[in-house]
């Protein structure tokens, strides 16, 4: 063992003299990235899809604001990308961006595994007796490429890399952050890469907020590598955790008071933070000796987070997708904090939490299969024999895995509904990325261990490498049918048929009002109106089965989400789109209620970003704030004549009516849609796509292809 450790030290010295990344590492990254990109492009969705695709694409085309928390960096990059790629329809171009960032994330995974996995195996002395360097390179490269491609063709990664979504970019930011941290750990006195990692992590939080769960793991690794700087970085974070726990304990009706499980876990977190805080304060003298470097580290994160200022800037230009009306201070904070979503609820039984853990690990083995998932455990068997730096790296990855996985599971408190599990699995993609690193280490260390004990097998190193490289083929075969999107034009087909149903139905009438209810029913038509209708022919989706697809133009249609009318921020931006007081630089009286800087931005975007031509020329009647409040009051009056249904609850706060529960909110939406219908039906036809009953509409409805038409009078 002493000879082994001496050899490991020699190898560390030798490694320090070489370029940080070797040709083998670059070859692994390039191979994995190109293979992933080729498969992603081959299986790319050809146009707009369902779920959030239409909404995100509309925001990207017009530099708008998508759903909370707004995804500033994704929106900006997608806007740039669809101008840089001069061919294909707009949706295909942005789908390609997901493929490229997903493939780069896969390549970075292979690059990091090749470098760090080789060091792990070298520190263990596994490759010292392999005199054939070519054999070593083959084994390292095959393990790195195979593990990265197992990630590439896992169900979540693959599904998100072929559509317009934010999660492939999320994986890219995570891998860049990990790579920079790992490279910094070899020269901790040179902190440029550390600050850059902090900045990239800050930017990543403007793409998807799940990576905020690295708040403890990131500074913990800084502490592992540089005790002084890590201590001064960790102390403020631990102090904030302790203050947060005290606040939760003292706040009546807060998370701490939800039940015994919630209370116990919050106290456990407080105790853990307190013990760590005490250790740092008492065992390491010279507190805040590195305060300048710590401030610079926090500043780098803040600089990345500053991209959230995009939200009020974009919202001020009145874009077609203006979710949350973030040009106002209240709208910005409501949007940034995801205020429209269900509040955090931590309480559950131990049996439920155990079930959630089983659900999490079941999903993990579905991503990689049980055999590949177990490979990740191989690195743990060698942990005790590794030098400190390598142990610290594995500890950091374990902390990151627990924070991103179990931590998110704890905060999200998921239900056991199958549909919910399927849609929520994308939030665990960062966990899958970290786990892929462990799989690579397991392959590499396991191979080295076998060859050390059976040196005669070295002659078969090439065969072993080939078998390892074949492992991703299993994942491709398992997941192809569920994730390939080649030729799947169902999203565009749905949007096209909303306006041109065929089958004996006439085309939607000019200047119609379309109520959209489900996510596809509002997002895909939004894309058809604001993107497909407003781009040049070469940027439109062109399908032979739809003769008019190359010339599709229904920018005359007013689209309104009827299920969101009770939300004041939504009503504000719908007024700006379609109301008679919508902001217009040619009518100065419409700009008097806006700050001067917002009017300046609107004037700049008026022609440059196409705001002048984005909306139908003539306004329609949209409820004012007073009308919206009257709708709430009408609902309260109705409740006085009938018993409240399940989930219906009304509160009066600051003189304003607040309605809680889906049933009550949908009643208010029904009142507001009836107001809009009654005031506009003589000039405009009405149509609806809906999955939730609005009772007043029933007498007016008749089938219209895949949606319904609302007639002017009851049938």
XYZ file of C-alpha atoms in Angstrom:
715
model
C 0.000 0.000 0.000
C 2.907 2.388 0.730
C 4.332 1.664 -2.720
C 0.911 2.320 -4.163
C 0.577 5.695 -2.403
C 4.113 6.643 -3.433
C 3.234 5.838 -7.015
C 0.058 7.888 -6.678
C 2.072 10.876 -5.452
C 4.452 10.535 -8.374
C 1.541 10.404 -10.754
C 0.076 13.547 -9.178
C 3.372 15.355 -9.795
C 3.494 14.109 -13.347
C -0.099 15.135 -13.944
C 0.675 18.635 -12.736
C 3.317 19.082 -15.458
C 0.999 18.213 -18.308
C -1.776 20.308 -19.905
C -4.856 19.956 -17.748
C -6.890 18.196 -20.436
C -5.149 15.585 -22.587
C -5.890 14.635 -26.178
C -7.698 11.602 -24.796
C -10.058 13.859 -22.819
C -10.842 16.060 -25.810
C -11.368 12.980 -27.951
C -13.856 11.602 -25.405
C -15.779 14.881 -25.223
C -15.849 15.357 -28.977
C -16.888 11.766 -29.678
C -19.717 11.744 -27.149
C -20.931 15.208 -28.161
C -20.974 14.463 -31.896
C -22.726 11.103 -31.476
C -25.363 12.706 -29.243
C -25.813 15.618 -31.656
C -26.216 13.296 -34.643
C -28.942 11.287 -32.906
C -30.647 14.404 -31.545
C -30.755 16.069 -34.971
C -32.023 12.864 -36.587
C -34.830 12.580 -34.027
C -35.564 16.336 -33.759
C -39.159 17.515 -33.539
C -39.941 19.153 -36.910
C -42.046 22.054 -35.642
C -43.966 23.310 -32.623
C -44.894 20.760 -29.962
C -47.370 20.569 -27.125
C -46.893 21.408 -23.422
C -44.909 24.697 -23.120
C -43.355 24.676 -26.580
C -45.650 27.249 -28.236
C -45.405 29.649 -25.308
C -41.608 29.497 -25.108
C -41.231 29.858 -28.867
C -43.472 32.927 -28.932
C -41.433 34.494 -26.127
C -38.208 33.668 -27.975
C -39.397 35.093 -31.286
C -40.557 38.394 -29.771
C -38.205 38.739 -26.772
C -41.092 38.254 -24.382
C -41.594 36.850 -20.895
C -42.634 33.175 -20.545
C -44.148 31.570 -17.459
C -42.501 31.940 -14.020
C -39.707 32.401 -13.300
C -39.302 33.899 -16.774
C -36.219 32.027 -18.116
C -34.323 35.179 -19.228
C -31.129 33.513 -20.465
C -33.009 30.829 -22.417
C -35.245 33.443 -24.057
C -32.326 35.674 -25.045
C -30.277 32.757 -26.415
C -33.267 31.356 -28.336
C -33.970 34.796 -29.833
C -30.364 35.078 -31.016
C -30.299 31.482 -32.223
C -33.372 31.743 -34.457
C -31.700 34.665 -36.250
C -28.311 32.943 -36.516
C -29.791 29.812 -38.143
C -31.070 31.017 -41.528
C -33.032 27.908 -42.569
C -35.921 25.824 -41.274
C -39.056 27.003 -39.490
C -38.707 28.969 -36.267
C -39.704 26.045 -34.027
C -37.230 23.691 -35.725
C -34.440 26.234 -35.259
C -35.032 26.522 -31.515
C -35.466 22.753 -31.244
C -32.009 22.543 -32.806
C -30.684 24.858 -30.094
C -31.852 22.351 -27.476
C -30.091 19.592 -29.405
C -26.830 21.535 -29.575
C -26.784 22.507 -25.895
C -27.800 18.980 -24.909
C -25.000 17.520 -27.037
C -22.467 19.982 -25.608
C -23.584 18.986 -22.089
C -23.009 15.339 -23.029
C -19.578 16.207 -24.439
C -18.638 18.084 -21.281
C -19.765 15.079 -19.238
C -17.397 12.830 -21.191
C -14.586 15.377 -20.928
C -14.988 15.646 -17.150
C -15.271 11.874 -16.656
C -12.208 11.233 -18.822
C -10.039 13.655 -16.868
C -11.316 13.073 -13.329
C -11.932 9.331 -13.802
C -8.402 8.799 -15.089
C -7.022 10.664 -12.068
C -9.112 8.524 -9.700
C -7.881 5.301 -11.284
C -4.310 6.590 -11.437
C -4.344 7.577 -7.749
C -5.435 4.028 -6.937
C -2.484 2.680 -8.922
C -4.737 0.710 -11.273
C -3.119 1.814 -14.518
C 0.523 1.887 -13.411
C 1.218 -1.679 -14.471
C -0.421 -1.205 -17.851
C 2.672 -0.416 -19.898
C 0.657 0.044 -23.069
C -0.515 3.678 -22.943
C -2.749 3.059 -25.929
C -4.649 0.439 -23.917
C -5.056 2.901 -21.036
C -6.356 5.568 -23.413
C -8.857 3.152 -24.908
C -10.188 2.101 -21.526
C -10.497 5.656 -20.231
C -12.048 6.977 -23.429
C -14.542 4.116 -23.676
C -15.687 4.533 -20.067
C -16.096 8.304 -20.422
C -17.921 8.117 -23.752
C -20.182 5.277 -22.646
C -21.262 6.991 -19.416
C -21.890 10.293 -21.216
C -23.958 8.580 -23.914
C -25.956 6.710 -21.276
C -26.922 10.181 -20.060
C -27.528 11.412 -23.628
C -29.992 8.634 -24.395
C -31.701 8.496 -21.010
C -35.452 9.249 -21.311
C -35.390 12.737 -19.785
C -32.245 14.076 -21.451
C -33.198 12.748 -24.866
C -36.794 13.956 -24.664
C -35.714 17.496 -23.704
C -32.924 17.755 -26.291
C -35.254 17.387 -29.292
C -37.905 19.996 -28.399
C -38.066 23.658 -27.422
C -37.525 23.517 -23.661
C -35.144 24.879 -21.025
C -33.823 21.647 -19.526
C -31.046 20.784 -22.013
C -29.620 24.257 -21.386
C -29.940 23.593 -17.659
C -27.753 20.493 -18.015
C -25.228 22.530 -20.007
C -24.901 25.171 -17.274
C -24.519 22.519 -14.572
C -21.724 20.731 -16.439
C -19.878 23.984 -17.162
C -20.066 24.860 -13.446
C -18.762 21.430 -12.389
C -15.964 21.506 -14.956
C -14.761 24.941 -13.842
C -14.856 23.937 -10.169
C -12.882 20.773 -10.837
C -10.243 22.606 -12.859
C -9.956 25.330 -10.198
C -9.339 22.734 -7.473
C -5.905 21.969 -8.971
C -4.752 25.587 -8.720
C -6.870 27.040 -5.870
C -4.619 30.048 -5.465
C -5.682 31.176 -8.958
C -9.327 32.040 -8.354
C -10.377 33.179 -11.818
C -12.035 29.856 -12.662
C -13.806 29.826 -9.285
C -15.309 33.259 -9.919
C -16.258 32.200 -13.433
C -17.940 29.068 -12.025
C -19.889 31.263 -9.594
C -20.957 33.559 -12.440
C -22.072 30.636 -14.629
C -24.006 29.199 -11.689
C -25.697 32.578 -11.178
C -26.625 32.684 -14.874
C -27.971 29.123 -14.620
C -30.470 30.296 -12.010
C -31.979 32.591 -14.646
C -32.607 29.515 -16.791
C -34.107 27.201 -14.180
C -34.213 27.679 -10.441
C -33.704 24.012 -9.508
C -29.935 24.641 -9.481
C -30.418 26.935 -6.467
C -30.209 23.680 -4.503
C -26.420 23.861 -4.996
C -26.383 26.763 -2.524
C -24.765 24.556 0.126
C -22.879 22.126 -2.140
C -21.028 24.842 -4.083
C -19.459 26.626 -1.053
C -18.909 23.258 0.634
C -16.583 22.292 -2.197
C -14.838 25.652 -1.911
C -14.302 24.791 1.773
C -12.947 21.333 0.894
C -10.380 22.872 -1.443
C -9.581 26.160 0.318
C -10.435 26.077 4.026
C -10.067 29.824 4.609
C -12.081 31.072 1.637
C -14.605 28.264 2.025
C -15.183 29.135 5.682
C -15.741 32.815 4.920
C -18.109 31.863 2.096
C -20.052 29.327 4.153
C -20.504 31.331 7.365
C -23.011 33.850 5.893
C -24.982 31.055 4.230
C -25.189 28.995 7.415
C -26.148 32.126 9.367
C -28.985 32.779 6.888
C -30.174 29.180 7.251
C -30.230 29.542 11.031
C -32.121 32.839 10.824
C -34.550 31.248 8.390
C -35.187 28.356 10.775
C -35.789 30.783 13.656
C -38.223 32.742 11.504
C -40.120 29.589 10.527
C -40.352 28.541 14.171
C -41.667 31.936 15.272
C -44.117 32.449 12.387
C -47.608 31.167 13.306
C -49.123 28.999 10.592
C -45.784 28.709 8.738
C -43.992 25.655 7.386
C -42.716 24.702 10.843
C -46.266 24.348 12.133
C -47.595 22.129 9.342
C -47.031 18.927 11.297
C -44.481 16.664 12.993
C -42.549 15.720 9.840
C -42.174 19.331 8.762
C -41.214 20.374 12.279
C -38.653 17.595 12.670
C -36.904 18.145 9.341
C -36.689 21.920 9.833
C -35.193 21.428 13.301
C -32.745 18.869 11.883
C -31.630 21.329 9.205
C -31.233 24.029 11.817
C -29.215 21.719 14.058
C -26.966 20.656 11.182
C -26.359 24.249 10.111
C -25.732 25.241 13.733
C -23.144 22.516 14.321
C -21.324 23.334 11.101
C -21.436 27.036 11.962
C -20.013 26.320 15.444
C -17.241 24.164 13.960
C -16.215 26.876 11.513
C -16.261 29.568 14.190
C -14.257 27.628 16.791
C -11.896 25.317 14.878
C -10.604 27.717 12.241
C -9.070 31.005 13.441
C -8.939 34.144 11.337
C -12.619 34.492 10.544
C -13.341 36.683 7.478
C -9.669 36.904 6.617
C -10.750 36.276 3.030
C -13.775 38.554 3.082
C -12.731 40.328 -0.130
C -12.556 37.053 -2.035
C -15.868 35.921 -0.504
C -17.522 39.188 -1.542
C -16.105 38.739 -5.051
C -17.564 35.221 -5.119
C -20.995 36.448 -4.068
C -20.656 39.305 -6.538
C -20.024 36.886 -9.388
C -23.234 35.016 -8.549
C -25.140 38.314 -8.314
C -23.770 39.383 -11.710
C -25.234 36.225 -13.225
C -28.555 36.746 -11.462
C -28.711 40.308 -12.833
C -30.093 38.805 -16.040
C -33.456 38.762 -14.263
C -33.564 42.502 -15.017
C -34.480 41.341 -18.512
C -38.017 40.653 -17.261
C -39.146 44.277 -16.627
C -37.233 45.475 -19.696
C -38.907 42.952 -21.998
C -42.323 43.413 -20.391
C -42.156 47.185 -20.934
C -42.104 46.634 -24.724
C -45.557 44.928 -24.630
C -44.474 41.598 -26.198
C -47.030 38.991 -27.371
C -45.944 36.720 -24.496
C -45.903 38.945 -21.402
C -46.621 36.519 -18.558
C -46.858 38.071 -15.112
C -46.797 41.703 -16.359
C -43.306 42.077 -14.924
C -42.935 45.724 -15.953
C -44.508 46.498 -12.564
C -42.668 45.901 -9.296
C -45.456 43.701 -7.925
C -45.611 41.678 -11.131
C -41.826 41.222 -11.202
C -41.561 39.860 -7.649
C -44.686 37.732 -8.070
C -43.145 36.249 -11.220
C -39.601 35.846 -9.895
C -40.807 34.102 -6.725
C -43.189 31.848 -8.696
C -46.052 33.321 -6.694
C -48.776 31.971 -8.966
C -47.849 28.367 -8.188
C -48.916 26.328 -5.210
C -47.076 27.249 -2.030
C -44.483 24.910 -0.507
C -46.047 22.271 1.725
C -43.544 20.128 3.630
C -45.777 17.980 5.800
C -46.138 14.271 5.036
C -45.921 11.007 6.919
C -42.747 8.942 7.110
C -44.467 6.299 4.988
C -45.227 8.915 2.320
C -41.635 10.192 2.389
C -40.345 6.640 2.049
C -42.649 6.214 -0.927
C -41.324 9.433 -2.467
C -37.749 8.205 -2.034
C -38.655 4.929 -3.705
C -40.288 6.896 -6.512
C -37.114 8.976 -6.938
C -34.762 5.980 -7.103
C -37.186 4.100 -9.338
C -37.024 7.008 -11.782
C -33.232 6.978 -11.537
C -32.995 3.336 -12.532
C -35.476 3.962 -15.356
C -33.115 6.594 -16.736
C -30.109 4.256 -16.817
C -31.573 0.765 -16.204
C -30.826 -1.015 -12.955
C -27.546 -2.509 -14.231
C -26.067 0.823 -15.296
C -27.414 2.553 -12.206
C -25.591 0.072 -9.965
C -22.316 0.821 -11.764
C -22.322 4.200 -10.032
C -21.844 2.496 -6.673
C -18.483 1.113 -7.789
C -16.650 4.343 -6.990
C -17.739 4.122 -3.336
C -15.800 0.885 -2.815
C -12.516 2.691 -3.487
C -13.322 5.889 -1.592
C -11.207 5.182 1.531
C -8.045 4.470 -0.464
C -8.156 7.706 -2.436
C -6.087 10.825 -1.592
C -7.866 13.760 0.000
C -8.446 15.818 -3.162
C -10.193 12.952 -4.932
C -12.239 12.114 -1.825
C -13.285 15.761 -1.601
C -14.444 15.699 -5.215
C -16.538 12.581 -4.634
C -17.951 14.065 -1.424
C -18.933 17.198 -3.310
C -20.677 15.185 -6.021
C -22.517 13.189 -3.357
C -23.665 16.386 -1.602
C -24.747 17.836 -4.965
C -26.630 14.617 -5.758
C -28.464 14.691 -2.431
C -29.270 18.408 -2.647
C -30.502 18.278 -6.239
C -32.334 14.994 -5.767
C -33.535 14.398 -2.230
C -33.540 18.143 -1.513
C -35.868 18.857 -4.430
C -37.986 15.857 -3.483
C -38.340 17.290 0.020
C -39.328 20.777 -1.148
C -41.644 19.716 -3.983
C -43.428 17.043 -1.896
C -44.663 15.257 -5.052
C -47.887 13.314 -5.238
C -48.028 9.716 -6.418
C -50.165 10.520 -9.453
C -48.612 8.888 -12.532
C -49.163 11.865 -14.825
C -47.587 14.219 -12.277
C -44.586 11.919 -11.874
C -44.100 11.844 -15.641
C -44.208 15.625 -16.082
C -42.082 16.370 -12.986
C -39.210 14.030 -13.876
C -37.557 16.778 -15.973
C -36.706 18.612 -12.733
C -34.312 15.790 -11.848
C -32.168 16.107 -14.985
C -29.316 17.761 -12.990
C -29.330 14.688 -10.721
C -29.031 12.448 -13.770
C -26.015 14.459 -14.942
C -24.229 14.004 -11.607
C -25.137 10.320 -11.543
C -23.669 9.839 -15.018
C -20.317 10.980 -13.622
C -20.524 8.258 -10.982
C -21.361 5.673 -13.646
C -18.249 6.705 -15.561
C -16.115 6.417 -12.438
C -17.608 3.008 -11.681
C -16.759 1.766 -15.185
C -13.227 3.101 -15.041
C -12.330 2.003 -11.502
C -13.953 -1.385 -11.970
C -11.969 -1.964 -15.145
C -8.723 -0.881 -13.465
C -9.358 -3.105 -10.459
C -9.920 -6.168 -12.649
C -6.819 -5.520 -14.749
C -4.639 -4.963 -11.682
C -5.579 -8.376 -10.351
C -5.539 -10.118 -13.712
C -2.662 -8.469 -15.648
C -2.932 -11.087 -18.374
C -6.258 -9.566 -19.394
C -4.451 -6.416 -20.508
C -4.124 -7.930 -23.961
C -7.935 -7.854 -24.168
C -8.183 -4.156 -23.266
C -9.383 -3.285 -26.764
C -12.197 -5.847 -26.569
C -13.170 -4.585 -23.112
C -13.273 -1.006 -24.419
C -15.456 -2.083 -27.329
C -17.929 -3.808 -25.029
C -18.129 -0.735 -22.807
C -18.724 1.515 -25.824
C -21.595 -0.747 -26.865
C -23.517 -0.102 -23.630
C -25.333 3.040 -24.898
C -26.836 0.985 -27.721
C -28.997 -0.659 -25.052
C -30.288 2.754 -23.948
C -31.020 3.785 -27.527
C -33.009 0.601 -28.104
C -34.902 0.980 -24.802
C -35.827 4.626 -25.234
C -36.092 5.209 -28.972
C -39.847 4.723 -29.300
C -40.713 7.112 -26.480
C -38.311 9.926 -27.347
C -37.689 10.163 -31.073
C -39.694 12.984 -32.643
C -38.644 12.708 -36.283
C -41.621 13.576 -38.497
C -43.936 14.021 -35.502
C -45.815 17.127 -36.598
C -48.774 16.667 -34.233
C -48.181 20.031 -32.550
C -48.344 22.003 -35.771
C -51.220 19.845 -37.014
C -53.221 20.672 -33.893
C -52.563 24.406 -34.290
C -53.400 24.383 -37.996
C -56.678 22.514 -37.496
C -57.812 24.986 -34.852
C -58.059 27.636 -37.587
C -58.614 25.481 -40.676
C -60.469 22.376 -39.459
C -61.490 20.988 -42.861
C -63.933 18.073 -42.929
C -66.770 20.310 -44.069
C -66.082 23.026 -41.498
C -65.277 26.496 -42.840
C -62.106 28.355 -41.905
C -62.292 30.338 -38.660
C -64.021 33.657 -39.319
C -61.869 36.799 -39.707
C -61.154 38.853 -36.575
C -62.434 36.056 -34.342
C -61.857 35.743 -30.587
C -60.389 32.395 -29.530
C -60.625 31.308 -25.897
C -57.850 28.826 -25.090
C -58.069 26.592 -22.023
C -55.597 23.708 -21.948
C -51.864 24.357 -22.317
C -51.791 23.158 -25.960
C -55.075 24.949 -26.611
C -53.651 28.344 -25.690
C -49.912 27.966 -26.386
C -49.997 26.346 -29.825
C -52.555 28.827 -31.266
C -50.483 31.629 -29.695
C -47.504 30.337 -31.671
C -49.606 30.084 -34.845
C -50.845 33.676 -34.465
C -47.678 35.433 -33.334
C -44.956 33.343 -34.984
C -46.156 31.317 -37.959
C -48.356 34.188 -39.137
C -45.717 36.883 -38.738
C -42.539 35.436 -40.255
C -41.375 35.285 -43.843
C -42.267 32.220 -45.870
C -38.870 30.517 -45.536
C -39.268 30.598 -41.724
C -42.761 29.048 -41.740
C -43.553 25.375 -41.253
C -44.323 23.884 -44.670
C -46.033 20.502 -44.799
C -47.410 18.878 -47.937
C -50.520 17.626 -46.178
C -51.520 21.234 -45.357
C -51.690 23.193 -48.591
C -51.768 26.595 -46.868
C -49.010 25.917 -44.326
C -46.451 27.911 -46.302
C -48.716 30.974 -46.389
C -50.529 30.588 -43.029
C -51.493 33.991 -41.602
C -54.095 34.426 -38.851
C -52.688 37.434 -37.036
C -56.207 38.843 -37.121
C -57.336 36.449 -34.346
C -57.562 37.627 -30.706
C -56.444 34.830 -28.374
C -57.409 34.919 -24.688
C -56.760 32.359 -21.948
C -60.151 32.206 -20.280
C -58.818 30.191 -17.331
C -56.478 33.054 -16.342
C -58.870 36.020 -16.470
C -59.235 36.101 -12.678
C -55.477 36.825 -12.463
C -54.923 40.582 -12.377
C -51.502 40.425 -14.038
C -52.919 38.443 -16.957
C -55.766 40.903 -17.403
C -53.260 43.771 -17.447
C -51.291 42.391 -20.333
C -54.416 41.359 -22.268
C -55.585 44.967 -21.984
C -52.239 46.049 -23.417
C -52.689 43.631 -26.325
C -56.299 44.158 -27.281
C -57.900 46.940 -25.213
C -58.725 50.433 -26.462
C -56.077 51.888 -24.117
C -53.243 49.630 -25.265
C -49.895 51.473 -25.352
C -49.164 53.074 -28.711
C -46.427 55.687 -29.304
C -48.601 57.297 -31.991
C -51.222 57.986 -29.301
C -49.363 59.699 -26.419
C -52.458 59.627 -24.199
C -52.059 55.822 -23.915
C -48.574 56.190 -22.402
C -49.317 58.550 -19.540
C -49.646 55.739 -16.973
C -46.202 54.296 -17.794
C -42.758 55.440 -16.552
C -40.655 57.384 -19.048
C -37.994 54.625 -19.325
C -40.666 52.077 -20.251
C -42.079 54.389 -22.921
C -38.582 54.810 -24.335
C -38.188 51.030 -24.561
C -41.606 50.706 -26.216
C -40.702 53.281 -28.849
C -37.419 51.473 -29.535
C -39.233 48.133 -29.939
C -42.177 49.535 -31.889
C -40.646 48.857 -35.303
C -37.417 47.027 -34.417
C -39.231 44.162 -32.664
C -42.458 44.413 -34.631
C -44.723 45.628 -31.845
C -46.504 47.930 -34.324
C -47.791 44.954 -36.340
C -48.037 42.250 -33.673
C -51.714 42.631 -32.734
C -55.018 42.980 -34.603
C -55.495 46.536 -35.782
C -58.839 47.180 -34.104
C -59.192 46.887 -30.289
C -61.941 44.915 -28.593
C -63.664 45.487 -25.270
C -61.609 44.052 -22.407
C -62.751 44.304 -18.749
C -61.144 47.146 -16.827
C -59.859 46.737 -13.274
C -63.220 47.944 -12.011
C -65.008 45.401 -14.228
C -62.769 42.623 -12.908
C -63.514 43.599 -9.312
C -67.222 43.689 -10.155
C -66.943 40.109 -11.447
C -65.571 39.031 -8.062
C -68.409 40.865 -6.302
C -70.976 39.181 -8.554
C -69.533 35.819 -7.569
C -69.800 36.723 -3.865
C -73.445 37.742 -4.384
C -74.083 34.408 -6.110
C -72.632 32.523 -3.142
C -75.210 34.195 -0.897
C -77.973 32.411 -2.797
C -76.415 28.943 -2.854
C -74.127 26.806 -0.684
C -70.387 26.921 -1.468
C -69.049 23.937 -3.345
C -65.924 21.906 -2.477
C -62.886 24.148 -2.398
C -64.808 27.406 -2.775
C -63.557 30.047 -0.332
C -63.827 33.848 -0.348
C -61.777 36.362 1.642
C -61.902 40.149 1.888
C -58.431 41.778 2.112
C -57.860 45.551 1.990
C -61.343 46.073 0.651
C -60.831 43.668 -2.276
C -62.436 40.287 -2.829
C -60.075 37.291 -3.010
C -61.329 33.941 -4.275
C -59.488 30.738 -3.325
C -59.855 27.296 -4.856
C -60.193 26.184 -8.459
C -63.998 26.040 -8.384
C -64.338 29.640 -7.243
C -61.705 30.989 -9.639
C -63.377 29.243 -12.580
C -66.717 30.811 -11.617
C -65.075 34.245 -11.788
C -63.479 33.323 -15.124
C -66.931 32.365 -16.363
C -68.343 35.773 -15.415
C -65.475 37.611 -17.129
C -65.702 35.538 -20.330
C -69.448 36.276 -20.453
C -68.710 40.000 -20.147
C -66.219 39.817 -23.030
C -68.619 37.766 -25.132
C -71.636 40.014 -24.572
C -69.726 43.225 -25.376
C -68.003 41.897 -28.525
C -70.252 39.234 -30.047
C -71.926 41.586 -32.532
C -68.595 42.421 -34.174
C -66.599 39.212 -33.636
C -67.109 35.459 -33.850
C -66.104 33.413 -30.786
C -64.456 29.997 -30.497
C -63.238 27.969 -27.531
C -60.796 25.157 -26.783
C -61.460 23.966 -23.251
C -61.207 21.007 -20.910
C -62.904 22.674 -17.945
C -66.620 23.372 -17.921
C -67.840 26.989 -18.155
C -71.560 26.377 -17.649
C -72.925 29.558 -19.274
C -71.437 28.554 -22.628
C -73.261 25.247 -23.037
C -76.405 26.594 -24.773
C -74.230 28.514 -27.270
C -71.808 25.750 -28.268
C -71.606 23.640 -31.387
C -68.768 21.463 -32.674
C -66.160 23.124 -34.855
C -63.608 20.521 -35.873
C -61.359 19.781 -32.895
C -62.649 22.798 -30.912
C -66.039 24.462 -30.396
C -67.763 27.558 -31.724
C -69.715 29.882 -29.411
C -72.766 31.109 -31.324
C -74.119 34.605 -30.821
C -77.418 33.267 -29.480
C -78.365 30.038 -27.677
C -79.106 27.141 -30.029
